[in-house]
Amino acid sequence: MTVKDIMQTSVLRVSQDTPIKEVARIIFSTGISGAPVTNGKKLVGIITEEDILSKVSSTNKNGDTLDEILEQPVNKIMNKKVVTVPQNTNLLEAEKIMLENNFSRLPVVDENENLIGIVSQGDIFRQVLKDKIPQM
């Protein structure tokens, strides 16, 4: 079975010019820990709670106020080195990549680096064990 079979295709994403405060609002309201950053359909980065907290904790070092930081676009602090998988990746290979990198989810991209989905450890866990554990 491959990532394509279980990936979530409705992915909450933000553009690279989205203000950090908007991403923080999305994180608070949806309970996610981060979001892919796109330019059109192309994946250009990922922004996480950790990225935001890291930038906020540096406010005293750089002289930026919290309000100034929150007004900045996510491309100022997003991680541009995103680990992705193609949709034909085997589920256990995707899980291995997540474990090796301490990720809980992986963006799925097409051959043009367009974001087409996302797969989480929970998605893989449910799929791998669904026939082994009776429904509650």
PDB file of C-alpha atoms in Angstrom:
ATOM      1  CA  MET A   1       0.000   0.000   0.000  1.00  0.00           C
ATOM      2  CA  THR A   2       1.219   3.499  -0.805  1.00  0.00           C
ATOM      3  CA  VAL A   3       0.842   6.980   0.635  1.00  0.00           C
ATOM      4  CA  LYS A   4      -1.624   7.830  -2.164  1.00  0.00           C
ATOM      5  CA  ASP A   5      -4.073   5.272  -0.753  1.00  0.00           C
ATOM      6  CA  ILE A   6      -4.430   6.990   2.620  1.00  0.00           C
ATOM      7  CA  MET A   7      -3.122  10.561   2.315  1.00  0.00           C
ATOM      8  CA  GLN A   8      -5.363  13.458   3.220  1.00  0.00           C
ATOM      9  CA  THR A   9      -5.923  15.539   0.104  1.00  0.00           C
ATOM     10  CA  SER A  10      -7.709  18.409   1.797  1.00  0.00           C
ATOM     11  CA  VAL A  11      -4.676  20.090   3.334  1.00  0.00           C
ATOM     12  CA  LEU A  12      -4.791  23.284   5.334  1.00  0.00           C
ATOM     13  CA  ARG A  13      -2.007  25.409   3.868  1.00  0.00           C
ATOM     14  CA  VAL A  14      -0.824  28.992   4.059  1.00  0.00           C
ATOM     15  CA  SER A  15       0.874  31.220   1.522  1.00  0.00           C
ATOM     16  CA  GLN A  16       4.384  32.506   2.084  1.00  0.00           C
ATOM     17  CA  ASP A  17       3.115  36.048   2.687  1.00  0.00           C
ATOM     18  CA  THR A  18       0.606  35.019   5.372  1.00  0.00           C
ATOM     19  CA  PRO A  19       1.314  36.971   8.590  1.00  0.00           C
ATOM     20  CA  ILE A  20       2.711  34.884  11.426  1.00  0.00           C
ATOM     21  CA  LYS A  21      -0.210  35.974  13.637  1.00  0.00           C
ATOM     22  CA  GLU A  22      -2.650  34.405  11.135  1.00  0.00           C
ATOM     23  CA  VAL A  23      -0.766  31.109  11.243  1.00  0.00           C
ATOM     24  CA  ALA A  24      -0.802  31.257  15.055  1.00  0.00           C
ATOM     25  CA  ARG A  25      -4.580  31.835  14.933  1.00  0.00           C
ATOM     26  CA  ILE A  26      -4.992  28.837  12.615  1.00  0.00           C
ATOM     27  CA  ILE A  27      -2.860  26.660  14.903  1.00  0.00           C
ATOM     28  CA  PHE A  28      -4.890  27.695  17.966  1.00  0.00           C
ATOM     29  CA  SER A  29      -8.262  27.213  16.295  1.00  0.00           C
ATOM     30  CA  THR A  30      -7.603  23.898  14.540  1.00  0.00           C
ATOM     31  CA  GLY A  31      -5.302  22.136  16.984  1.00  0.00           C
ATOM     32  CA  ILE A  32      -2.662  21.421  14.331  1.00  0.00           C
ATOM     33  CA  SER A  33       1.014  21.970  15.092  1.00  0.00           C
ATOM     34  CA  GLY A  34       1.976  23.551  11.791  1.00  0.00           C
ATOM     35  CA  ALA A  35       1.099  24.018   8.152  1.00  0.00           C
ATOM     36  CA  PRO A  36       2.672  23.612   4.733  1.00  0.00           C
ATOM     37  CA  VAL A  37       3.576  26.895   3.050  1.00  0.00           C
ATOM     38  CA  THR A  38       2.833  27.181  -0.655  1.00  0.00           C
ATOM     39  CA  ASN A  39       3.391  29.579  -3.502  1.00  0.00           C
ATOM     40  CA  GLY A  40       0.363  28.775  -5.626  1.00  0.00           C
ATOM     41  CA  LYS A  41       0.353  24.960  -5.542  1.00  0.00           C
ATOM     42  CA  LYS A  42       4.120  24.602  -5.102  1.00  0.00           C
ATOM     43  CA  LEU A  43       5.360  23.619  -1.645  1.00  0.00           C
ATOM     44  CA  VAL A  44       7.994  26.130  -0.540  1.00  0.00           C
ATOM     45  CA  GLY A  45       8.246  25.479   3.186  1.00  0.00           C
ATOM     46  CA  ILE A  46       6.584  24.490   6.413  1.00  0.00           C
ATOM     47  CA  ILE A  47       5.755  26.609   9.462  1.00  0.00           C
ATOM     48  CA  THR A  48       5.334  25.075  12.917  1.00  0.00           C
ATOM     49  CA  GLU A  49       4.575  26.107  16.471  1.00  0.00           C
ATOM     50  CA  GLU A  50       8.245  25.539  17.200  1.00  0.00           C
ATOM     51  CA  ASP A  51       9.299  28.001  14.467  1.00  0.00           C
ATOM     52  CA  ILE A  52       7.000  30.662  15.898  1.00  0.00           C
ATOM     53  CA  LEU A  53       8.065  30.066  19.502  1.00  0.00           C
ATOM     54  CA  SER A  54      11.722  30.149  18.489  1.00  0.00           C
ATOM     55  CA  LYS A  55      11.241  33.524  16.801  1.00  0.00           C
ATOM     56  CA  VAL A  56       9.223  34.881  19.730  1.00  0.00           C
ATOM     57  CA  SER A  57      11.899  33.787  22.209  1.00  0.00           C
ATOM     58  CA  SER A  58      14.476  35.784  20.241  1.00  0.00           C
ATOM     59  CA  THR A  59      12.557  39.080  20.607  1.00  0.00           C
ATOM     60  CA  ASN A  60      14.877  40.394  23.301  1.00  0.00           C
ATOM     61  CA  LYS A  61      18.001  39.479  21.305  1.00  0.00           C
ATOM     62  CA  ASN A  62      16.992  41.242  18.083  1.00  0.00           C
ATOM     63  CA  GLY A  63      15.027  44.144  19.497  1.00  0.00           C
ATOM     64  CA  ASP A  64      11.845  43.181  17.641  1.00  0.00           C
ATOM     65  CA  THR A  65       8.647  43.498  19.611  1.00  0.00           C
ATOM     66  CA  LEU A  66       6.170  40.658  19.716  1.00  0.00           C
ATOM     67  CA  ASP A  67       3.718  42.704  17.645  1.00  0.00           C
ATOM     68  CA  GLU A  68       6.389  43.321  14.988  1.00  0.00           C
ATOM     69  CA  ILE A  69       7.184  39.606  14.809  1.00  0.00           C
ATOM     70  CA  LEU A  70       3.537  38.628  14.507  1.00  0.00           C
ATOM     71  CA  GLU A  71       3.068  41.008  11.567  1.00  0.00           C
ATOM     72  CA  GLN A  72       5.953  39.451   9.601  1.00  0.00           C
ATOM     73  CA  PRO A  73       5.168  37.006   6.776  1.00  0.00           C
ATOM     74  CA  VAL A  74       5.795  33.317   7.448  1.00  0.00           C
ATOM     75  CA  ASN A  75       8.529  33.198   4.803  1.00  0.00           C
ATOM     76  CA  LYS A  76      10.740  35.054   7.310  1.00  0.00           C
ATOM     77  CA  ILE A  77      10.765  32.107   9.721  1.00  0.00           C
ATOM     78  CA  MET A  78       9.455  29.040   7.854  1.00  0.00           C
ATOM     79  CA  ASN A  79      11.608  25.990   7.340  1.00  0.00           C
ATOM     80  CA  LYS A  80      12.519  25.918   3.655  1.00  0.00           C
ATOM     81  CA  LYS A  81      14.156  22.480   3.811  1.00  0.00           C
ATOM     82  CA  VAL A  82      11.046  20.326   3.851  1.00  0.00           C
ATOM     83  CA  VAL A  83      11.196  16.550   3.727  1.00  0.00           C
ATOM     84  CA  THR A  84       8.506  15.296   1.356  1.00  0.00           C
ATOM     85  CA  VAL A  85       7.449  12.045  -0.243  1.00  0.00           C
ATOM     86  CA  PRO A  86       5.936  11.228  -3.622  1.00  0.00           C
ATOM     87  CA  GLN A  87       2.488   9.630  -3.649  1.00  0.00           C
ATOM     88  CA  ASN A  88       3.845   6.197  -4.650  1.00  0.00           C
ATOM     89  CA  THR A  89       5.910   5.867  -1.430  1.00  0.00           C
ATOM     90  CA  ASN A  90       5.257   2.681   0.537  1.00  0.00           C
ATOM     91  CA  LEU A  91       3.506   3.353   3.868  1.00  0.00           C
ATOM     92  CA  LEU A  92       6.207   1.752   5.972  1.00  0.00           C
ATOM     93  CA  GLU A  93       8.894   3.721   4.128  1.00  0.00           C
ATOM     94  CA  ALA A  94       6.985   6.946   4.894  1.00  0.00           C
ATOM     95  CA  GLU A  95       6.723   5.898   8.548  1.00  0.00           C
ATOM     96  CA  LYS A  96      10.472   5.214   8.622  1.00  0.00           C
ATOM     97  CA  ILE A  97      11.182   8.706   7.253  1.00  0.00           C
ATOM     98  CA  MET A  98       8.947  10.237   9.936  1.00  0.00           C
ATOM     99  CA  LEU A  99      10.612   8.272  12.724  1.00  0.00           C
ATOM    100  CA  GLU A 100      14.142   9.095  11.513  1.00  0.00           C
ATOM    101  CA  ASN A 101      13.323  12.812  11.351  1.00  0.00           C
ATOM    102  CA  ASN A 102      11.067  13.000  14.417  1.00  0.00           C
ATOM    103  CA  PHE A 103       8.103  14.172  12.294  1.00  0.00           C
ATOM    104  CA  SER A 104       4.457  13.365  12.857  1.00  0.00           C
ATOM    105  CA  ARG A 105       3.412  14.081   9.260  1.00  0.00           C
ATOM    106  CA  LEU A 106       4.857  14.345   5.778  1.00  0.00           C
ATOM    107  CA  PRO A 107       3.758  16.512   2.867  1.00  0.00           C
ATOM    108  CA  VAL A 108       3.069  14.557  -0.322  1.00  0.00           C
ATOM    109  CA  VAL A 109       4.144  16.231  -3.557  1.00  0.00           C
ATOM    110  CA  ASP A 110       3.883  15.505  -7.260  1.00  0.00           C
ATOM    111  CA  GLU A 111       6.774  15.528  -9.731  1.00  0.00           C
ATOM    112  CA  ASN A 112       6.609  19.355  -9.896  1.00  0.00           C
ATOM    113  CA  GLU A 113       6.815  19.782  -6.098  1.00  0.00           C
ATOM    114  CA  ASN A 114       3.132  20.742  -5.956  1.00  0.00           C
ATOM    115  CA  LEU A 115       1.504  19.868  -2.647  1.00  0.00           C
ATOM    116  CA  ILE A 116      -1.104  17.171  -3.296  1.00  0.00           C
ATOM    117  CA  GLY A 117      -1.650  15.768   0.180  1.00  0.00           C
ATOM    118  CA  ILE A 118      -0.303  14.995   3.605  1.00  0.00           C
ATOM    119  CA  VAL A 119       0.122  11.746   5.504  1.00  0.00           C
ATOM    120  CA  SER A 120       0.429  11.419   9.265  1.00  0.00           C
ATOM    121  CA  GLN A 121       1.742   8.753  11.597  1.00  0.00           C
ATOM    122  CA  GLY A 122      -1.838   8.313  12.796  1.00  0.00           C
ATOM    123  CA  ASP A 123      -3.027   7.651   9.236  1.00  0.00           C
ATOM    124  CA  ILE A 124      -0.385   4.959   8.806  1.00  0.00           C
ATOM    125  CA  PHE A 125      -0.999   3.494  12.276  1.00  0.00           C
ATOM    126  CA  ARG A 126      -4.727   3.101  11.577  1.00  0.00           C
ATOM    127  CA  GLN A 127      -4.134   1.566   8.156  1.00  0.00           C
ATOM    128  CA  VAL A 128      -1.479  -0.913   9.244  1.00  0.00           C
ATOM    129  CA  LEU A 129      -3.425  -2.116  12.286  1.00  0.00           C
ATOM    130  CA  LYS A 130      -7.040  -1.763  11.119  1.00  0.00           C
ATOM    131  CA  ASP A 131      -7.486  -5.463  10.328  1.00  0.00           C
ATOM    132  CA  LYS A 132      -5.638  -6.616  13.466  1.00  0.00           C
ATOM    133  CA  ILE A 133      -7.576  -4.740  16.117  1.00  0.00           C
ATOM    134  CA  PRO A 134     -11.356  -5.124  16.406  1.00  0.00           C
ATOM    135  CA  GLN A 135     -13.433  -1.956  16.298  1.00  0.00           C
ATOM    136  CA  MET A 136     -14.444  -0.608  19.686  1.00  0.00           C
TER     137      MET A 136
END
